[in-house]
Amino acid sequence: MNPHRRDFVRALLRTFAAQGSWNYRSYTAGGLTYALLPLLRRIHAGDPVRLREALERHMRPFNAHPYLIPLAVGALARVERDREEGERIVRFRTALSSSLGALGDRLVWQAWRPFCLLMAVLGFNLGLGPWAAVVLFLIPYNAGHVALRIWGMRRGWSEGLRVGAVMSGEPVRRLARWLTAVDVVLMGAVAVTLAGRLAGAALPAWTGPAGGAAAALGGAAWPGIAGASAAALVVLAAVAAWIHP
Amino acid sequence: MTWSPEPDLGVWLLASLLGGLAGVDASSWPQAMVSRPLVAGTVGGALMGDPASGLLVGALLELLALRHHPFGAARYPDTGPAGIVAGAASAAAGGGVAALAASAAIGWLLGWIGARTVHLQRGLAGHLLADREGLAADPRGLERRQLLSVGLDVLRSSALTAAFLVPAVLAARLVPPAPAPGAAWLAAGGLVLAAGAGAGAGVGALAGVRRRWWLLAGGIAIGLAALTVTP
């Protein structure tokens, strides 16, 4: 039986909690199955054996970017509805798992999220109020986030086994590359403006931005050392503040 | 409840509740990124009457956290409760450079303590879902366990915030509001270099960027130009 519109809405809402049971054994399989349940109950209505077999399949280890789980939910529901053979569904699921993880990490964690965060921090550094900066981050970020989930659910259901073509599309990769390049520009701008703000009245005005710029260039050259050094510098700054010589 | 720089019982309870929501947002539900230090720090600062101080420490923590991506099973700082606590501590201690340094260090430490508790919680979730065949035969049981796991994450984050809020505020208040010039210079210098190094490390963690150096230098030039025209 075809799922109803409300089943898709319920499944979509459940995907927001898909990582709620993330664990080191089955990763996000519990959350994926939890989100699939409203659709599977409709598809296998009146056939508890098929429903149990489907649930058993989807409880196997699975991992994907959380915002692209609706794409997996839509596509997996479609192949269940189309009565694909069980082993084929398992293989399809495995292929989805790795590609959805890589695509989402690249597009969201490495591109969209830093972009929205850095825009907000830059806005604050240049005089935006604190709540305005928070809104500047949360609204655009979540507009993209929710749109991606809705798009994923629709495309997953409409494409089914052909969903791989959607994920390998060049426009998505190009968007991720372009956003990541903008993120690097924003990192530079945020580094000097935040450093200027942190220097405050304690240091001569030019030293904050200059120090921030030098540290950013050095940090990009040796990122591993820079990450640990940044944390160590914060601790040293705190120690200097606490012991106040 | 008073909206003043005192962590009274009402503020403590509210902070614990918000810490729970910020913590669960990072991974379990709904991943709207209110768990980012930028947001959580501002909320923590607002609890103590100074959202701007909270945001400033949140922005610094953000630069430190930007290189830690939640890829696969990677561990990363749990910035929700840490941001709330650091923002509150910075605001309660007056929001100066010394308070900022102290609260940022506390927030970063708490972020990694939180990461440890996330690891434990994920182990527990694994036990909850270990019986695959049993849960496949009991869909309602699967739903209950999924929701239980989300609930445990809320409790974890709330407990973390509740346990660290007051000690963090007290520790941040040990720094003088107007430190000696030498201490202020060291604290500000350390924070400036930390912000730059954190941003640089964040650039290094971004994959597949061509002409990275030119882009970074361009961003620095834009930032410097913006500073000269901003009052």
Coordinates of C-alpha atoms in Angstrom, one line a residue:
Chain A
M1 CA 0.0 0.0 0.0
N2 CA 1.2 3.5 -0.8
P3 CA 2.0 5.7 2.3
H4 CA -0.2 8.7 2.9
R5 CA 1.0 12.2 3.0
R6 CA 0.7 12.3 6.8
D7 CA 3.0 9.2 7.0
F8 CA 5.7 11.2 5.1
V9 CA 5.2 14.1 7.5
R10 CA 5.6 11.9 10.5
A11 CA 8.6 10.2 9.0
L12 CA 10.2 13.6 8.2
L13 CA 9.6 14.9 11.8
R14 CA 11.1 11.7 13.2
T15 CA 14.3 12.2 11.2
F16 CA 15.1 15.1 13.4
A17 CA 15.7 12.6 16.2
A18 CA 17.4 10.0 14.0
Q19 CA 20.7 10.4 15.8
G20 CA 19.1 10.1 19.2
S21 CA 20.3 6.5 19.6
W22 CA 23.6 6.9 17.8
N23 CA 25.9 4.2 19.0
Y24 CA 29.2 2.4 18.2
R25 CA 27.5 -0.9 17.2
S26 CA 24.8 0.1 14.7
Y27 CA 25.5 3.8 14.4
T28 CA 22.3 5.5 13.4
A29 CA 20.4 2.4 12.4
G30 CA 17.9 2.7 15.3
G31 CA 17.1 6.2 14.3
L32 CA 16.7 5.4 10.7
T33 CA 14.3 2.5 11.5
Y34 CA 12.4 4.8 13.9
A35 CA 12.0 7.4 11.1
L36 CA 11.0 4.7 8.6
L37 CA 8.4 3.1 10.8
P38 CA 5.4 5.3 9.9
L39 CA 6.0 4.5 6.2
L40 CA 6.8 0.8 6.7
R41 CA 3.6 0.3 8.8
R42 CA 1.6 1.6 5.9
I43 CA 3.5 -0.2 3.2
H44 CA 3.3 -3.6 5.0
A45 CA -0.1 -3.0 6.5
G46 CA -1.7 -6.4 7.3
D47 CA 1.6 -8.3 6.7
P48 CA 3.4 -8.5 10.1
V49 CA 6.0 -11.0 8.7
R50 CA 7.1 -8.6 6.0
L51 CA 7.1 -5.7 8.4
R52 CA 9.4 -7.7 10.8
E53 CA 11.7 -8.7 8.0
A54 CA 11.9 -5.0 6.9
L55 CA 12.7 -3.8 10.4
E56 CA 15.3 -6.5 10.9
R57 CA 17.0 -5.3 7.6
H58 CA 17.0 -1.7 8.7
M59 CA 18.3 -2.3 12.2
R60 CA 21.6 -3.4 10.7
P61 CA 24.5 -1.0 11.0
F62 CA 23.9 2.2 9.0
N63 CA 25.5 5.6 9.1
A64 CA 24.8 8.8 7.1
H65 CA 24.8 12.5 7.6
P66 CA 21.8 13.3 9.7
Y67 CA 20.4 15.9 7.4
L68 CA 20.4 13.4 4.5
I69 CA 18.7 10.6 6.5
P70 CA 15.4 11.8 5.0
L71 CA 16.8 11.0 1.5
A72 CA 17.6 7.5 2.8
V73 CA 14.2 7.1 4.4
G74 CA 12.4 8.2 1.2
A75 CA 14.5 5.9 -1.0
L76 CA 14.3 2.9 1.3
A77 CA 10.6 3.3 1.8
R78 CA 10.3 3.4 -2.0
V79 CA 12.2 0.2 -2.6
E80 CA 10.2 -1.5 0.2
R81 CA 7.0 -0.4 -1.5
D82 CA 8.3 -1.7 -4.9
R83 CA 8.8 -5.1 -3.2
E84 CA 12.5 -5.3 -4.2
E85 CA 14.2 -8.4 -3.1
G86 CA 15.6 -8.3 0.5
E87 CA 19.3 -8.8 -0.3
R88 CA 19.1 -6.1 -3.0
I89 CA 17.6 -3.6 -0.4
V90 CA 20.5 -4.5 2.0
R91 CA 23.1 -3.8 -0.7
F92 CA 21.4 -0.6 -1.7
R93 CA 21.3 0.5 1.9
T94 CA 25.0 -0.1 2.3
A95 CA 25.8 2.0 -0.8
L96 CA 23.6 4.8 0.5
S97 CA 25.3 4.8 3.9
S98 CA 28.8 5.7 2.7
S99 CA 27.8 8.2 0.0
L100 CA 25.3 10.0 2.1
G101 CA 27.9 10.4 4.9
A102 CA 30.5 11.8 2.6
L103 CA 28.2 14.2 0.8
G104 CA 26.6 15.6 3.9
D105 CA 29.9 16.1 5.7
R106 CA 31.2 18.0 2.8
L107 CA 28.2 20.1 2.1
V108 CA 26.9 20.8 5.6
W109 CA 29.6 20.3 8.2
Q110 CA 32.5 21.7 6.1
A111 CA 30.7 24.3 4.1
W112 CA 27.2 25.5 5.1
R113 CA 27.6 25.5 8.9
P114 CA 30.9 27.3 8.9
F115 CA 29.6 29.8 6.4
C116 CA 26.5 30.7 8.5
L117 CA 28.5 30.8 11.8
L118 CA 31.3 32.9 10.4
M119 CA 28.9 35.4 8.9
A120 CA 27.2 35.8 12.3
V121 CA 30.6 36.2 14.1
L122 CA 31.8 38.7 11.6
G123 CA 28.5 40.6 11.9
F124 CA 28.9 40.8 15.7
N125 CA 32.6 41.9 15.4
L126 CA 31.5 44.7 13.1
G127 CA 28.8 46.0 15.5
L128 CA 25.8 43.8 15.2
G129 CA 24.0 43.2 18.5
P130 CA 24.3 39.8 20.2
W131 CA 20.8 38.6 19.5
A132 CA 20.9 39.9 16.0
A133 CA 24.0 37.9 15.4
V134 CA 22.4 34.7 16.8
V135 CA 19.4 35.2 14.5
L136 CA 21.7 35.9 11.6
F137 CA 23.2 32.4 12.2
L138 CA 20.1 30.4 13.2
I139 CA 17.6 31.5 10.6
P140 CA 19.5 31.1 7.4
Y141 CA 21.3 28.0 8.7
N142 CA 18.0 26.2 9.6
A143 CA 16.3 27.4 6.4
G144 CA 18.9 25.4 4.5
H145 CA 18.8 22.6 7.0
V146 CA 15.1 22.0 6.9
A147 CA 14.9 22.6 3.1
L148 CA 17.6 19.9 2.7
R149 CA 15.6 17.4 4.8
I150 CA 12.3 18.1 2.8
W151 CA 14.1 17.9 -0.5
G152 CA 15.8 14.7 0.5
M153 CA 12.5 13.0 1.5
R154 CA 10.9 14.0 -1.7
R155 CA 13.8 13.0 -4.0
G156 CA 14.4 9.7 -2.1
W157 CA 10.8 8.6 -2.6
S158 CA 10.6 9.8 -6.2
E159 CA 13.9 8.2 -7.3
G160 CA 14.1 5.0 -5.2
L161 CA 17.0 2.9 -6.5
R162 CA 18.1 5.7 -8.8
V163 CA 18.8 8.1 -6.0
G164 CA 22.6 7.6 -6.5
A165 CA 22.4 9.9 -9.5
V166 CA 21.0 12.7 -7.4
M167 CA 23.9 12.4 -4.9
S168 CA 26.6 12.4 -7.5
G169 CA 25.3 15.5 -9.1
E170 CA 28.0 18.1 -10.0
P171 CA 25.9 21.1 -8.9
V172 CA 25.9 19.9 -5.2
R173 CA 29.7 19.3 -5.3
R174 CA 30.3 22.7 -6.9
L175 CA 28.2 24.4 -4.3
A176 CA 30.2 22.8 -1.5
R177 CA 33.5 23.8 -3.1
W178 CA 32.3 27.4 -3.6
L179 CA 31.0 27.7 -0.1
T180 CA 34.2 26.2 1.4
A181 CA 36.3 28.8 -0.5
V182 CA 34.1 31.6 0.9
D183 CA 34.5 30.1 4.3
V184 CA 38.3 30.5 4.0
V185 CA 37.8 34.2 3.2
L186 CA 35.5 34.6 6.2
M187 CA 37.9 32.8 8.5
G188 CA 40.6 35.4 7.7
A189 CA 38.1 38.3 8.2
V190 CA 36.8 36.8 11.5
A191 CA 40.3 36.1 12.8
V192 CA 41.4 39.8 12.5
T193 CA 38.2 41.4 13.6
L194 CA 37.7 39.1 16.6
A195 CA 41.4 39.5 17.6
G196 CA 40.9 43.3 17.4
R197 CA 37.9 43.0 19.7
L198 CA 39.7 40.6 22.1
A199 CA 42.7 42.9 22.4
G200 CA 40.4 45.7 23.6
A201 CA 42.1 48.3 25.7
A202 CA 44.7 46.0 27.0
L203 CA 46.9 46.1 23.9
P204 CA 47.8 48.8 21.4
A205 CA 45.1 49.0 18.8
W206 CA 47.1 47.6 15.8
T207 CA 48.5 44.6 17.7
G208 CA 45.2 42.7 18.0
P209 CA 44.5 42.5 14.2
A210 CA 48.1 42.0 13.4
G211 CA 48.5 39.2 15.9
G212 CA 45.3 37.6 14.7
A213 CA 46.4 37.8 11.1
A214 CA 49.9 36.3 11.8
A215 CA 48.4 33.5 13.9
A216 CA 45.8 32.7 11.3
L217 CA 48.4 32.4 8.5
G218 CA 50.7 30.3 10.8
G219 CA 47.7 28.2 11.8
A220 CA 46.7 27.5 8.2
A221 CA 50.3 26.3 7.5
W222 CA 50.4 24.0 10.5
P223 CA 46.8 23.2 11.4
G224 CA 47.5 20.3 13.7
I225 CA 49.9 22.3 15.9
A226 CA 47.7 25.4 15.7
G227 CA 44.6 23.7 17.0
A228 CA 46.4 22.4 20.1
S229 CA 48.2 25.7 20.5
A230 CA 45.0 27.7 20.3
A231 CA 43.6 25.7 23.2
A232 CA 46.9 26.0 25.1
L233 CA 47.0 29.8 24.6
V234 CA 43.5 30.1 26.0
V235 CA 44.6 28.2 29.1
L236 CA 47.7 30.3 29.4
A237 CA 45.6 33.5 29.1
A238 CA 43.4 32.2 31.9
V239 CA 46.3 31.4 34.1
A240 CA 47.7 34.9 33.6
A241 CA 44.3 36.3 34.5
W242 CA 44.0 34.1 37.6
I243 CA 47.4 34.7 39.1
H244 CA 47.4 38.4 38.0
P245 CA 51.1 39.3 38.6
Chain B
M1 CA 14.2 34.7 40.1
T2 CA 16.4 37.7 39.5
W3 CA 18.1 38.6 36.2
S4 CA 21.2 39.8 37.8
P5 CA 24.8 38.5 37.9
E6 CA 24.0 36.0 40.6
P7 CA 23.5 32.3 40.0
D8 CA 20.5 32.0 42.3
L9 CA 18.3 28.9 42.4
G10 CA 16.0 30.1 39.6
V11 CA 18.8 30.9 37.2
W12 CA 20.6 27.7 38.1
L13 CA 17.4 25.7 37.3
L14 CA 16.8 27.6 34.1
A15 CA 20.4 27.2 33.0
S16 CA 20.3 23.5 33.7
L17 CA 17.1 23.2 31.5
L18 CA 18.6 25.2 28.7
G19 CA 21.9 23.3 29.0
G20 CA 19.9 20.1 28.6
L21 CA 18.3 21.5 25.4
A22 CA 21.6 22.8 24.1
G23 CA 23.3 19.4 24.7
V24 CA 20.6 17.3 23.2
D25 CA 20.6 19.5 20.1
A26 CA 24.1 18.7 19.1
S27 CA 23.4 15.2 18.0
S28 CA 20.1 13.6 19.3
W29 CA 17.4 16.2 18.5
P30 CA 16.8 18.4 16.4
Q31 CA 20.3 19.5 15.4
A32 CA 19.2 23.1 14.8
M33 CA 22.7 24.1 16.1
V34 CA 21.5 26.0 19.2
S35 CA 24.3 23.8 20.7
R36 CA 26.9 25.9 19.0
P37 CA 28.9 28.0 21.4
L38 CA 27.9 31.2 19.6
V39 CA 24.3 30.6 20.5
A40 CA 24.8 28.8 23.8
G41 CA 27.3 31.3 25.0
T42 CA 24.9 34.2 24.3
V43 CA 22.1 32.4 26.2
G44 CA 24.4 31.8 29.1
G45 CA 25.5 35.4 29.1
A46 CA 21.9 36.5 29.0
L47 CA 21.1 34.4 32.0
M48 CA 23.6 36.6 33.9
G49 CA 22.3 39.8 32.3
D50 CA 25.1 40.3 29.6
P51 CA 24.5 38.4 26.3
A52 CA 27.3 40.3 24.6
S53 CA 29.9 39.0 27.0
G54 CA 28.5 35.5 26.4
L55 CA 28.6 35.8 22.7
L56 CA 32.2 37.0 22.8
V57 CA 33.4 34.0 24.7
G58 CA 31.1 31.9 22.4
A59 CA 32.8 33.3 19.3
L60 CA 36.2 32.5 20.7
L61 CA 35.1 28.9 21.5
E62 CA 33.6 28.7 18.1
L63 CA 37.0 29.4 16.5
L64 CA 38.5 26.7 18.6
A65 CA 35.7 24.2 17.8
L66 CA 35.5 24.9 14.0
R67 CA 38.2 22.3 13.2
H68 CA 36.4 19.5 15.0
H69 CA 33.8 18.1 12.6
P70 CA 31.3 15.4 13.7
F71 CA 32.4 13.0 11.0
G72 CA 31.4 9.4 11.7
A73 CA 32.4 8.3 15.2
A74 CA 34.8 11.3 15.7
R75 CA 34.9 12.8 19.1
Y76 CA 34.3 16.6 19.4
P77 CA 33.7 19.0 22.2
D78 CA 30.2 19.1 23.6
T79 CA 29.7 22.8 23.1
G80 CA 26.1 23.2 24.2
P81 CA 26.4 22.9 28.0
A82 CA 30.0 24.3 27.8
G83 CA 28.8 27.4 25.9
I84 CA 26.0 28.0 28.5
V85 CA 28.4 27.7 31.4
A86 CA 31.2 29.7 29.8
G87 CA 28.8 32.5 28.7
A88 CA 27.3 32.7 32.2
A89 CA 30.7 32.7 33.9
S90 CA 32.1 35.4 31.6
A91 CA 29.1 37.6 32.2
A92 CA 29.0 37.0 35.9
A93 CA 32.7 37.9 36.2
G94 CA 32.2 41.2 34.5
G95 CA 33.0 40.3 30.9
G96 CA 36.5 41.9 30.8
V97 CA 39.5 40.3 29.1
A98 CA 40.5 38.4 32.3
A99 CA 37.0 37.1 32.8
L100 CA 36.9 36.1 29.1
A101 CA 40.1 34.2 29.3
A102 CA 39.0 32.3 32.4
S103 CA 35.6 31.4 31.1
A104 CA 36.9 30.4 27.7
A105 CA 39.4 28.0 29.4
I106 CA 36.6 26.6 31.6
G107 CA 34.3 26.2 28.6
W108 CA 36.9 24.4 26.5
L109 CA 37.7 22.0 29.4
L110 CA 34.0 21.4 30.0
G111 CA 33.5 20.8 26.3
W112 CA 35.9 17.8 26.4
I113 CA 34.4 16.5 29.7
G114 CA 31.1 16.7 27.9
A115 CA 32.6 14.7 25.0
R116 CA 33.5 12.0 27.4
T117 CA 29.9 11.8 28.7
V118 CA 28.6 11.7 25.2
H119 CA 30.9 8.7 24.6
L120 CA 29.4 6.9 27.7
Q121 CA 25.8 7.8 26.6
R122 CA 26.5 6.3 23.1
G123 CA 27.7 3.1 24.7
L124 CA 24.4 3.0 26.7
A125 CA 22.4 3.5 23.5
G126 CA 24.3 0.6 22.0
H127 CA 23.0 -1.6 24.8
L128 CA 19.5 -0.3 24.4
L129 CA 19.4 -1.4 20.7
A130 CA 21.5 -4.5 20.9
D131 CA 18.7 -7.0 20.5
R132 CA 18.0 -6.5 16.8
E133 CA 15.7 -9.4 16.2
G134 CA 13.7 -8.7 19.4
L135 CA 13.2 -5.0 18.4
A136 CA 12.3 -6.0 14.9
A137 CA 9.4 -8.0 16.4
D138 CA 8.4 -5.2 18.7
P139 CA 8.3 -1.8 16.8
R140 CA 6.7 0.0 19.8
G141 CA 9.6 -1.2 21.9
L142 CA 12.0 0.2 19.4
E143 CA 10.2 3.6 19.5
R144 CA 10.3 3.7 23.3
R145 CA 14.0 2.9 23.3
Q146 CA 14.7 5.6 20.7
L147 CA 12.9 8.2 22.8
L148 CA 14.5 6.9 26.0
S149 CA 17.9 7.4 24.4
V150 CA 17.0 11.0 23.5
G151 CA 15.7 11.6 27.1
L152 CA 19.0 10.3 28.5
D153 CA 20.9 12.8 26.4
V154 CA 18.8 15.6 27.8
L155 CA 19.4 14.4 31.4
R156 CA 23.2 14.1 30.6
S157 CA 23.4 17.6 29.3
S158 CA 21.3 19.1 32.1
A159 CA 23.3 17.3 34.8
L160 CA 26.6 18.5 33.2
T161 CA 25.3 22.1 33.2
A162 CA 23.9 21.9 36.7
A163 CA 27.2 20.4 38.1
F164 CA 29.5 23.0 36.5
L165 CA 27.6 26.2 36.4
V166 CA 28.2 27.4 40.0
P167 CA 31.9 26.3 40.2
A168 CA 32.5 27.9 36.9
V169 CA 31.0 31.2 37.9
L170 CA 33.0 31.2 41.2
A171 CA 36.2 30.3 39.4
A172 CA 35.7 33.1 36.8
R173 CA 35.0 35.5 39.6
L174 CA 38.4 34.8 41.1
V175 CA 39.9 37.0 38.3
P176 CA 40.1 40.7 39.2
P177 CA 37.7 42.9 37.2
A178 CA 40.6 45.3 36.4
P179 CA 43.7 43.1 36.3
A180 CA 47.2 44.5 36.6
P181 CA 48.5 45.7 33.2
G182 CA 50.9 42.8 32.9
A183 CA 48.2 40.2 33.5
A184 CA 45.8 42.0 31.1
W185 CA 48.5 42.2 28.4
L186 CA 49.2 38.5 28.8
A187 CA 45.6 37.5 28.8
A188 CA 44.6 39.6 25.8
G189 CA 47.7 38.5 23.9
G190 CA 47.0 34.9 24.5
L191 CA 43.4 35.3 23.4
V192 CA 44.4 37.2 20.2
L193 CA 46.8 34.5 19.2
A194 CA 44.3 31.8 20.1
A195 CA 41.6 33.3 17.9
G196 CA 44.0 33.6 15.0
A197 CA 45.5 30.1 15.5
G198 CA 42.0 28.6 15.9
A199 CA 40.9 30.2 12.6
G200 CA 44.0 29.0 10.9
A201 CA 43.5 25.5 12.1
G202 CA 39.9 25.7 10.9
V203 CA 41.1 26.6 7.5
G204 CA 43.5 23.7 7.6
A205 CA 40.6 21.3 8.4
L206 CA 38.6 22.4 5.3
A207 CA 39.2 19.9 2.5
G208 CA 39.5 20.6 -1.2
V209 CA 40.1 24.3 -1.2
R210 CA 42.3 25.6 -4.0
R211 CA 44.2 28.8 -3.6
R212 CA 43.7 28.6 0.1
W213 CA 46.5 31.1 0.9
W214 CA 45.2 33.8 -1.4
L215 CA 41.7 33.3 -0.1
L216 CA 42.8 33.6 3.5
A217 CA 45.0 36.6 2.8
G218 CA 42.0 38.2 1.0
G219 CA 39.8 37.6 4.1
I220 CA 42.4 39.1 6.3
A221 CA 42.6 42.2 4.1
I222 CA 38.8 42.5 4.1
G223 CA 38.8 42.2 7.9
L224 CA 41.4 44.9 8.3
A225 CA 39.6 47.2 5.9
A226 CA 36.3 46.6 7.8
L227 CA 38.1 47.5 11.1
T228 CA 39.3 50.8 9.6
V229 CA 35.8 51.9 8.5
T230 CA 33.9 50.5 11.6
P231 CA 33.6 52.9 14.5

